[in-house]
PDB file of C-alpha atoms and ligand atoms in Angstrom:
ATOM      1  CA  UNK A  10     -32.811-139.605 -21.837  1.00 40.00           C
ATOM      2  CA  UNK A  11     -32.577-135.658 -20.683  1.00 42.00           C
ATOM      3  CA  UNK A  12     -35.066-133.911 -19.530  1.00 47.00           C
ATOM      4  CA  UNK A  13     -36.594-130.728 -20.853  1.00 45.00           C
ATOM      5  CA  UNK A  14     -36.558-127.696 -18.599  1.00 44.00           C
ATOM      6  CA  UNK A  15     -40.512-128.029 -18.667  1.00 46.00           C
ATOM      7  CA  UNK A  16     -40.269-131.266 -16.554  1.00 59.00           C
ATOM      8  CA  UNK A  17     -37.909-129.350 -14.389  1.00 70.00           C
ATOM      9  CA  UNK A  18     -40.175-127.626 -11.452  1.00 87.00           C
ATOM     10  CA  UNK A  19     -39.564-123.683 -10.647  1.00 94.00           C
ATOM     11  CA  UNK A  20     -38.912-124.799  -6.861  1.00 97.00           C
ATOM     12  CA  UNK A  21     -37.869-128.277  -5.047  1.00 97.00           C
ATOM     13  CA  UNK A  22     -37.904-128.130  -1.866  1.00 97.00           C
ATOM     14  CA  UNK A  23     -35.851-130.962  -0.333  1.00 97.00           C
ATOM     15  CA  UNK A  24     -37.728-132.527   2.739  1.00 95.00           C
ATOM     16  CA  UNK A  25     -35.891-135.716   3.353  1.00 96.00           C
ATOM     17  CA  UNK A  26     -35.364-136.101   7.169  1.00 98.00           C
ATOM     18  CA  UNK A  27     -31.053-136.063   6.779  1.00 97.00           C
ATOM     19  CA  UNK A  28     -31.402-132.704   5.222  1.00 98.00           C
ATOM     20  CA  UNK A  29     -33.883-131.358   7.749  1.00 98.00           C
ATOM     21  CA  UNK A  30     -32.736-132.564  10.606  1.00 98.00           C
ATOM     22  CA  UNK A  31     -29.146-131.027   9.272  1.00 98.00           C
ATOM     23  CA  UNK A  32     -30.479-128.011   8.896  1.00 98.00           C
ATOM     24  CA  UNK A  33     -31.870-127.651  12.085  1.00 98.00           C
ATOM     25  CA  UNK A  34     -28.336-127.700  13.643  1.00 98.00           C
ATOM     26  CA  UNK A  35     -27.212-125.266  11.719  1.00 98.00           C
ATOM     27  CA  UNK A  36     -29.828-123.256  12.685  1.00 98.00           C
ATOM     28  CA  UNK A  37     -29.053-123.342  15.943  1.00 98.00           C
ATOM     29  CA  UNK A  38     -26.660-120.835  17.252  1.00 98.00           C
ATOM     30  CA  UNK A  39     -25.115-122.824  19.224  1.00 97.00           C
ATOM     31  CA  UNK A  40     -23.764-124.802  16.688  1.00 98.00           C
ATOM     32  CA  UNK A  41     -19.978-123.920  16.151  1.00 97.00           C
ATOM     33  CA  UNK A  42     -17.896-122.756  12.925  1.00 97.00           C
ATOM     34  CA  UNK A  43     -16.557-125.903  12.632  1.00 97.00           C
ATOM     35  CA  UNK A  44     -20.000-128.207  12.575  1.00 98.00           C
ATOM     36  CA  UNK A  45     -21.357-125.369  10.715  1.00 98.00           C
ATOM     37  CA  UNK A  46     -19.267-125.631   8.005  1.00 97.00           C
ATOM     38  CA  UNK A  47     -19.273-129.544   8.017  1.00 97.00           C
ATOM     39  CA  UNK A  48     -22.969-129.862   7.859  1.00 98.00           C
ATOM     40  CA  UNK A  49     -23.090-127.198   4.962  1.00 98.00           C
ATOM     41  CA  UNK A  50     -20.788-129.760   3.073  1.00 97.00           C
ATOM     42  CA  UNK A  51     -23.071-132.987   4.156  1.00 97.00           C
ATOM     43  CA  UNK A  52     -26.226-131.184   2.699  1.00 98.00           C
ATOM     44  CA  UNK A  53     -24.795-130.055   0.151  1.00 97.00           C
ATOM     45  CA  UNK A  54     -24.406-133.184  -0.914  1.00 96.00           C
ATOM     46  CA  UNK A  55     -28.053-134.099  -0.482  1.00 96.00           C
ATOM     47  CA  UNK A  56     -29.369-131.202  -2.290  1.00 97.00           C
ATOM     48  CA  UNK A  57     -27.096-131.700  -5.411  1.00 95.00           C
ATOM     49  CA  UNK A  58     -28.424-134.882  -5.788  1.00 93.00           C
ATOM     50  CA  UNK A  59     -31.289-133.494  -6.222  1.00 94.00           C
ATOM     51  CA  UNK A  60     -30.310-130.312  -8.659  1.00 94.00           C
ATOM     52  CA  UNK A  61     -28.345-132.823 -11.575  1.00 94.00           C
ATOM     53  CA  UNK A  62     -31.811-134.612 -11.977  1.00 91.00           C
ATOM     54  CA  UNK A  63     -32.271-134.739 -15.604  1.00 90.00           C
ATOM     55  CA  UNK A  64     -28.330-134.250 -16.805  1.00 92.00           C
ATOM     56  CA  UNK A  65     -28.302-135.563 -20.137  1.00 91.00           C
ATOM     57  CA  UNK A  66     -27.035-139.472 -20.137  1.00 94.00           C
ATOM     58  CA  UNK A  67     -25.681-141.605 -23.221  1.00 96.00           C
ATOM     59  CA  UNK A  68     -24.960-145.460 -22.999  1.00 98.00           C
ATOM     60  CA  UNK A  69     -21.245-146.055 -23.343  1.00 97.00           C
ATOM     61  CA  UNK A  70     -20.304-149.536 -24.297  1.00 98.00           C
ATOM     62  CA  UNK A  71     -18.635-151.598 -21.512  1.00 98.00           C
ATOM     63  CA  UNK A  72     -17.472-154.999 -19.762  1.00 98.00           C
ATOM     64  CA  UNK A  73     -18.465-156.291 -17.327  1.00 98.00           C
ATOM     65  CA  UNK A  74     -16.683-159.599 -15.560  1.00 98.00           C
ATOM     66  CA  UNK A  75     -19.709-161.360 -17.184  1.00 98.00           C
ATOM     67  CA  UNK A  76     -20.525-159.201 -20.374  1.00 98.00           C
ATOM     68  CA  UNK A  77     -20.394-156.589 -22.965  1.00 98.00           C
ATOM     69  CA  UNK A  78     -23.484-154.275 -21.908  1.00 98.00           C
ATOM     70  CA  UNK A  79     -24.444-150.279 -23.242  1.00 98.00           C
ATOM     71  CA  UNK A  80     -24.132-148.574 -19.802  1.00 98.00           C
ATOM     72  CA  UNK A  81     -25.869-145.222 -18.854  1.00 97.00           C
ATOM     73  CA  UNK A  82     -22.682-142.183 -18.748  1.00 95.00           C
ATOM     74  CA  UNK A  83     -23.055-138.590 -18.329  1.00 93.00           C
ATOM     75  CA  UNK A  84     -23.392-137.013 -21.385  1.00 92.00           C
ATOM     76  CA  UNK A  85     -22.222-133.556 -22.926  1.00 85.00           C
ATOM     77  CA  UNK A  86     -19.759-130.906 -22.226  1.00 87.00           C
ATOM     78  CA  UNK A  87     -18.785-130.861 -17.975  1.00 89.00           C
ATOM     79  CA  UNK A  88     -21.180-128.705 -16.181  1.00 96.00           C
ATOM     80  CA  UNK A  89     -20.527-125.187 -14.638  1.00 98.00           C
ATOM     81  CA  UNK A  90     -20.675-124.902 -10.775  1.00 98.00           C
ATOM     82  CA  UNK A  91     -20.779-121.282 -10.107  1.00 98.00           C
ATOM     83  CA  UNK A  92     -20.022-120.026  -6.386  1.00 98.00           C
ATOM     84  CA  UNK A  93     -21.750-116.759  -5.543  1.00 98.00           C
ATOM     85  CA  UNK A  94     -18.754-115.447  -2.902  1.00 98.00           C
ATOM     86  CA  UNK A  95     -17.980-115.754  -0.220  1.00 96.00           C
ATOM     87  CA  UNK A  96     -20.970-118.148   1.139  1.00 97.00           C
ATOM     88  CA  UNK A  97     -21.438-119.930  -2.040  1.00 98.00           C
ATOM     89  CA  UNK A  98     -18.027-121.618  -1.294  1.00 97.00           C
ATOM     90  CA  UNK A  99     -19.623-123.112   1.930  1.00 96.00           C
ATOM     91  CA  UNK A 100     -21.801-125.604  -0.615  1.00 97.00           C
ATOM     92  CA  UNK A 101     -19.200-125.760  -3.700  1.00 97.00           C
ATOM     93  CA  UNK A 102     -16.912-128.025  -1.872  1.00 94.00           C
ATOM     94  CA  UNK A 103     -19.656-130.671  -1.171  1.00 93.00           C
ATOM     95  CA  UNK A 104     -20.911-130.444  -4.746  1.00 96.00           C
ATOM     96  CA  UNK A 105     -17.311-130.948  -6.271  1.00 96.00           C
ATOM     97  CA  UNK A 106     -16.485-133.847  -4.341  1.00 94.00           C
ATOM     98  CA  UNK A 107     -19.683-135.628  -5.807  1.00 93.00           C
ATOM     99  CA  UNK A 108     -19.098-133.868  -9.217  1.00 94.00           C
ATOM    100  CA  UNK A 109     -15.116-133.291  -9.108  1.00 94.00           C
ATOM    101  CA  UNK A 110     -14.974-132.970 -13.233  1.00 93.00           C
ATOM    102  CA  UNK A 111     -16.831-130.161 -13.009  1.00 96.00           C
ATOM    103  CA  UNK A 112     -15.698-126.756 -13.780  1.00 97.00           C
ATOM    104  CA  UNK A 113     -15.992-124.219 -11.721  1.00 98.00           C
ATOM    105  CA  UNK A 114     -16.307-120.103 -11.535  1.00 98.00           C
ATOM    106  CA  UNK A 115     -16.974-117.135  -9.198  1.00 98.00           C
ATOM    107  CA  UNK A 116     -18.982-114.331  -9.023  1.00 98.00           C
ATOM    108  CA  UNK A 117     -17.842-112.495  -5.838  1.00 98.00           C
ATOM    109  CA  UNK A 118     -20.862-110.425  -4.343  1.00 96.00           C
ATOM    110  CA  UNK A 119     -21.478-108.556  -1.346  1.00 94.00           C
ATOM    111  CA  UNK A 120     -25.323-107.392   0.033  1.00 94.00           C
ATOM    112  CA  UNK A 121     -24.662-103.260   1.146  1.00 95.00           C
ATOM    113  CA  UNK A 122     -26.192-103.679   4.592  1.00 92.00           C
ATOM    114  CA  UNK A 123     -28.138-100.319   4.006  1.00 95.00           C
ATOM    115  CA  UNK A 124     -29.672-100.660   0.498  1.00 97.00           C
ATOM    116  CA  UNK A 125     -29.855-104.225   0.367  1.00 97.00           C
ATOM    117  CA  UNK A 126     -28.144-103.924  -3.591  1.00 97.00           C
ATOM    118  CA  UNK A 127     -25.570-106.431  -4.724  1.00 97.00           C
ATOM    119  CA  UNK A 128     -22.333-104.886  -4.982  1.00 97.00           C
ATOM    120  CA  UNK A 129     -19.763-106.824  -7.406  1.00 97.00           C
ATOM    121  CA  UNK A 130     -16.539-107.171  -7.092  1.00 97.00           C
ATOM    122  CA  UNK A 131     -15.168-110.393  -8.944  1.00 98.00           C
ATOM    123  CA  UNK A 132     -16.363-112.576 -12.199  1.00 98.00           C
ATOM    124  CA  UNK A 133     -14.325-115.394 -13.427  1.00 98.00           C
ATOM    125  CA  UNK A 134     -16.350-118.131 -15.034  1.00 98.00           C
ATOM    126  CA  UNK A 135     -15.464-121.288 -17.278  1.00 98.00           C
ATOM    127  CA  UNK A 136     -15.718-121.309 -21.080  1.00 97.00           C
ATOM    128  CA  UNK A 137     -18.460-122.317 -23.288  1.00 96.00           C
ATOM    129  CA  UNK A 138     -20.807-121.509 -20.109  1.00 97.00           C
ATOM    130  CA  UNK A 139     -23.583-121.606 -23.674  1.00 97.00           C
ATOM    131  CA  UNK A 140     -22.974-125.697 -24.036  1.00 95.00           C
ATOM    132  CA  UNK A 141     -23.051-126.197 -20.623  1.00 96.00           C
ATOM    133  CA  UNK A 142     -25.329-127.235 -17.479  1.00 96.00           C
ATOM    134  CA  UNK A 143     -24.744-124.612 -15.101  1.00 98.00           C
ATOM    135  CA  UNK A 144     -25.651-124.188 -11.336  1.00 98.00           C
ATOM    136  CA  UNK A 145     -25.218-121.607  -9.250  1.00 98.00           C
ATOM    137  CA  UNK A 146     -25.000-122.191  -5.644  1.00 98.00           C
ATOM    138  CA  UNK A 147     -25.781-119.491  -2.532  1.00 98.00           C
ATOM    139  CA  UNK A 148     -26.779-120.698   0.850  1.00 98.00           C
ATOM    140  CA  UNK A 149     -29.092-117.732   1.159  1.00 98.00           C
ATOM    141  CA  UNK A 150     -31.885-116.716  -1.105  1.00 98.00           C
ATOM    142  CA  UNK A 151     -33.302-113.641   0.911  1.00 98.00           C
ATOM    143  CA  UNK A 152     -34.423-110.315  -1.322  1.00 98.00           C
ATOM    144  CA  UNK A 153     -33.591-112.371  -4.407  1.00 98.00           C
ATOM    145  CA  UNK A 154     -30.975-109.328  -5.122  1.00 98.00           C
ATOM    146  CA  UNK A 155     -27.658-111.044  -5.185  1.00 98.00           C
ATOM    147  CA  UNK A 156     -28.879-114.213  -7.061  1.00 98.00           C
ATOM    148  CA  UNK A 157     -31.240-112.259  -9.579  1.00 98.00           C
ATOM    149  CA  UNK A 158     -27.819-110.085 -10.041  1.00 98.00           C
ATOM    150  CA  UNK A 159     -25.605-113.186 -10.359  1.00 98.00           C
ATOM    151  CA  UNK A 160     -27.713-114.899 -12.908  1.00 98.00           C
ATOM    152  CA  UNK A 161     -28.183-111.523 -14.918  1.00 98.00           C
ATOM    153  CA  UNK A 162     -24.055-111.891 -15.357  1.00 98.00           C
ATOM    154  CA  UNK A 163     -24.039-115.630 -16.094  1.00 98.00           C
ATOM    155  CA  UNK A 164     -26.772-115.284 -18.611  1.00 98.00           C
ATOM    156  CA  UNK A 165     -24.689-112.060 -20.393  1.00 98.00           C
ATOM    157  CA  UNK A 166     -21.773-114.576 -20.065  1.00 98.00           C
ATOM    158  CA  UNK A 167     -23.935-116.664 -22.590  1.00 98.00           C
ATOM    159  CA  UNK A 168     -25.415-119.097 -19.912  1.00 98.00           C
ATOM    160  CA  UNK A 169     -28.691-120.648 -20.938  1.00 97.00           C
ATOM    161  CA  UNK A 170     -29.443-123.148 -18.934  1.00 96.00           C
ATOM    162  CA  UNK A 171     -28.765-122.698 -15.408  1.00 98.00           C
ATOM    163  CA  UNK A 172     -30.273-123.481 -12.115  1.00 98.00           C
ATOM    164  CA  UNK A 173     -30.240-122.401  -8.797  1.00 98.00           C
ATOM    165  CA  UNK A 174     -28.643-123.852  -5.641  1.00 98.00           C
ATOM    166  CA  UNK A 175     -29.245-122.963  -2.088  1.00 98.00           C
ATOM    167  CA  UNK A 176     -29.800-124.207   1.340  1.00 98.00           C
ATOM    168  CA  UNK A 177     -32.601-121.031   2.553  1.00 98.00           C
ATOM    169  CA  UNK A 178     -35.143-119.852   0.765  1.00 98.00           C
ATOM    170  CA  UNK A 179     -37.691-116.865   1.979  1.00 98.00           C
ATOM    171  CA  UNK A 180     -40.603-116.227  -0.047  1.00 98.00           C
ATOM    172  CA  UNK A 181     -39.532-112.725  -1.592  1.00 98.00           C
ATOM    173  CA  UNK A 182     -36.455-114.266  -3.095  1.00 98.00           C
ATOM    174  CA  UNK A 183     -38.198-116.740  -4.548  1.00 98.00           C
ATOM    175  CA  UNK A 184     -40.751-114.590  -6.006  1.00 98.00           C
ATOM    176  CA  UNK A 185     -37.973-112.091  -7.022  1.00 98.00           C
ATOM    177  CA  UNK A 186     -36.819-115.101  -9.086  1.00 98.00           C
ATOM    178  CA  UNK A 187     -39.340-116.075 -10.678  1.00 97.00           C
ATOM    179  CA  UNK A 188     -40.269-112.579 -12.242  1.00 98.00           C
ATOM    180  CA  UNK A 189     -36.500-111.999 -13.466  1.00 98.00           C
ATOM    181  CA  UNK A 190     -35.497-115.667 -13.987  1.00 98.00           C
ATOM    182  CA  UNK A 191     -38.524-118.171 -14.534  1.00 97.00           C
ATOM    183  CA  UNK A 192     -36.135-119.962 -16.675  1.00 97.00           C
ATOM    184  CA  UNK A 193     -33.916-120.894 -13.277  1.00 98.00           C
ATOM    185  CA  UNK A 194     -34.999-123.667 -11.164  1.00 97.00           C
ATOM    186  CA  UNK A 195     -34.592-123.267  -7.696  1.00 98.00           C
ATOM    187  CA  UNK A 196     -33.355-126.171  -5.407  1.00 98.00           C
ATOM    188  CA  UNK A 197     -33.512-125.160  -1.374  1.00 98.00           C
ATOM    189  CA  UNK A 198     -33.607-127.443   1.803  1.00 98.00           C
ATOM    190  CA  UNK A 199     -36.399-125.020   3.327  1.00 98.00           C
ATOM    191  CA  UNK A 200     -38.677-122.064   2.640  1.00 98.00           C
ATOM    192  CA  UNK A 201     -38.782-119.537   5.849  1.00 98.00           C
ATOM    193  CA  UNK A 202     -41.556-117.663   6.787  1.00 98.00           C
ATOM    194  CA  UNK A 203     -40.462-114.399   5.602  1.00 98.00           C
ATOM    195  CA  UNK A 204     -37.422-111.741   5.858  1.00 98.00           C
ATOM    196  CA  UNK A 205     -36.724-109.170   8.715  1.00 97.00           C
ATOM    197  CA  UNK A 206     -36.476-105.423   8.690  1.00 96.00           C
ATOM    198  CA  UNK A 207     -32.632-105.738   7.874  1.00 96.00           C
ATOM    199  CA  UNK A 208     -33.121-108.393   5.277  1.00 97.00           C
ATOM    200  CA  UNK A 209     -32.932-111.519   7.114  1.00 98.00           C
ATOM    201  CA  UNK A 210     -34.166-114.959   6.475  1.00 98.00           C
ATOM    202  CA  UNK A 211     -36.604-115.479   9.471  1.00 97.00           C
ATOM    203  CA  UNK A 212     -36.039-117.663  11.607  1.00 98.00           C
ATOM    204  CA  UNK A 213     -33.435-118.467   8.911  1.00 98.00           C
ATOM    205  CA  UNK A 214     -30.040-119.374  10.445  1.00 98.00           C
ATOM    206  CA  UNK A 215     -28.171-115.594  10.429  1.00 98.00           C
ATOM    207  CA  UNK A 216     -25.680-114.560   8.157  1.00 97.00           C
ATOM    208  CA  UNK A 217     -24.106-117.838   6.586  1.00 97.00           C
ATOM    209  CA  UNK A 218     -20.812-116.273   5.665  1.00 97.00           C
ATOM    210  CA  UNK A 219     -20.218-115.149   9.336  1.00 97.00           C
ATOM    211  CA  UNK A 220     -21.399-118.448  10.890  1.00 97.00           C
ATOM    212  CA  UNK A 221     -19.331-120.324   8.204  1.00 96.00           C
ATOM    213  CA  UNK A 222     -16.157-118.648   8.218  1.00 95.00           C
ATOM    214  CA  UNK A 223     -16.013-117.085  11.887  1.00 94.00           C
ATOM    215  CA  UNK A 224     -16.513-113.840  10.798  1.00 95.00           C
ATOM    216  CA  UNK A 225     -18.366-110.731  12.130  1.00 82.00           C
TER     217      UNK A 225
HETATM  218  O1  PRP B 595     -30.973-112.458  -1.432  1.00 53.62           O
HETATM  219  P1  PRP B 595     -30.144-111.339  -0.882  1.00 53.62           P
HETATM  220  O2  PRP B 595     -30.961-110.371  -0.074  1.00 53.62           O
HETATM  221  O3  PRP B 595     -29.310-110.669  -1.899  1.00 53.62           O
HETATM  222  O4  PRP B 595     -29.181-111.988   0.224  1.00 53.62           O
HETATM  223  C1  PRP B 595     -28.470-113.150   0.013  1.00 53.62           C
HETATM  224  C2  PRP B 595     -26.997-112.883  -0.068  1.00 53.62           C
HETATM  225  O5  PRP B 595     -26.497-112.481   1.210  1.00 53.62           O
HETATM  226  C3  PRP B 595     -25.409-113.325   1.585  1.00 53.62           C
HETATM  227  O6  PRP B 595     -24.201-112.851   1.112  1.00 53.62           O
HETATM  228  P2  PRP B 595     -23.436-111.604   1.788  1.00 53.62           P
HETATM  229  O7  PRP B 595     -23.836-110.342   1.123  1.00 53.62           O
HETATM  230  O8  PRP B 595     -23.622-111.667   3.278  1.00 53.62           O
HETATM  231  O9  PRP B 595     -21.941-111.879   1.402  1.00 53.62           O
HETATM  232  P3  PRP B 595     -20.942-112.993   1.955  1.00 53.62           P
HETATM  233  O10 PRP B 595     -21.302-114.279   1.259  1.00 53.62           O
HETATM  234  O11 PRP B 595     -19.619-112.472   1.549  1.00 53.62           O
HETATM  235  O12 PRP B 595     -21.097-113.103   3.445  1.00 53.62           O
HETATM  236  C4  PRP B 595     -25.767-114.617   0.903  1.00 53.62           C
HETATM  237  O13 PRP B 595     -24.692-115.507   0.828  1.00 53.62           O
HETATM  238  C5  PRP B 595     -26.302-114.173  -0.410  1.00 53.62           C
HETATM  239  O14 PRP B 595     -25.298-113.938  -1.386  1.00 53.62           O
HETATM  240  O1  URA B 596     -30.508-114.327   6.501  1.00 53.62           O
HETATM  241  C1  URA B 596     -29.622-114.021   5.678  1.00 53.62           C
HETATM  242  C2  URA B 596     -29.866-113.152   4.598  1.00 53.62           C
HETATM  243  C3  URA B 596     -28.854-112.886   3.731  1.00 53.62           C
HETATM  244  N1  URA B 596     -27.639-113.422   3.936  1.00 53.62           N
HETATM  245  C4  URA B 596     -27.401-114.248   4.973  1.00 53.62           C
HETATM  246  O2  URA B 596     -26.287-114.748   5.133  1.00 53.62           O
HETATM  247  N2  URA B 596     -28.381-114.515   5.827  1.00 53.62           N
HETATM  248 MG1   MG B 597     -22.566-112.579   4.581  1.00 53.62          MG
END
């Protein structure tokens, strides 16, 4: 009742009207910290329904008040939701309230505004990762660098099966992805048109982190 990774496409791109019309008020710089961060939870939602298509199921004997029946259950060890820090947090905390067995870890990750690199500075992940569904989750998929980075350290961790999680998408990252990871689907709400000099989603929404958190 699971399906295999080849039934899995490389990208979804999640076009129901909640999640667009969502995502067009976060876009929108007028939209304040607070909303922000509350509509990053809502979709969230949304798009993990989307991402655990396929989890393995097994049929669990149960009763009903009218009868015994073999009911559909999750199946297999709980899966890995891995937040790619600080932004990654913004979509964790919708996925765990529809998921909240799950286990979670961190990979804490900062773009250097000049070079565009990854620069780490925290990994904590669950056990096991091997036996395990995991999905990583980043609002922003831009150059590709931070996620390509993060799912080189899951995979060393011994993840094998992992997908991808975020709310932007601009074509380079995906591409990006695809060379270094074809093995990673990638779920996103939208695909931009492209990045700016600085390495910006365009039109995009600005720098998640910042608009989540208040920072600058
Ligand atoms: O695809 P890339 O070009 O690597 O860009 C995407 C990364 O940039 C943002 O993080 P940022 O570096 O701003 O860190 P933050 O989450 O702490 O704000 C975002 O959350 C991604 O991790
Ligand atoms: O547009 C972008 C690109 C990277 N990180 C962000 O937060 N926003
Ligand atoms: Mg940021």
């Amino acid at each position: 009742m699971s399906e295999t990774l080849h039934d899995v496409p490389h990208l979804t791109v999640v076009d129901h009207p909640l999640v667009q019309h969502k995502l067009s008020l976060m876009r929108d710089k007028e939209t304040s910290t607070g909303s922000f961060r509350r509509l990053l939870r809502e979709i969230s939602q949304l798009l993990a329904y989307e991402i655990t298509r396929g989890m393995p199921m097994t049929l669990e004997q149960i009763e009903t008040p009218l009868m015994e029946m073999d009911a559909p259950v999750l199946d297999g060890k709980k899966l890995a939701l891995i937040s790619i820090l600080r932004a990654g947090n913004g979509l964790l905390d919708g996925v765990l309230e529809l998921i909240p067995s799950a286990r979670v870890g961190f990979v804490g990750l900062y773009r250097d505004e000049k070079t565009l690199e990854p620069v780490q500075y925290y990994f904590k992940v669950p056990e096991a990762l091997e036996d395990r569904l995991v999905i990583a989750v980043d609002p922003m998929l831009a150059t590709g660098n931070s996620s390509v980075a993060a799912i080189d350290l899951l995979k060393e961790a011994g993840a094998t099966n992992i997908r991808f999680l975020c709310l932007l998408a601009a074509p380079e990252g995906i591409e990006r992805m695809k060379k270094a990871h074809p093995d990673v689907p990638i779920v996103t709400a939208a695909v931009d048109s492209g990045l700016t000099d600085k390495g910006y989603i365009y039109p995009g929404l600005g720098d998640a982190g910042d608009r989540m958190f208040g920072t600058k």
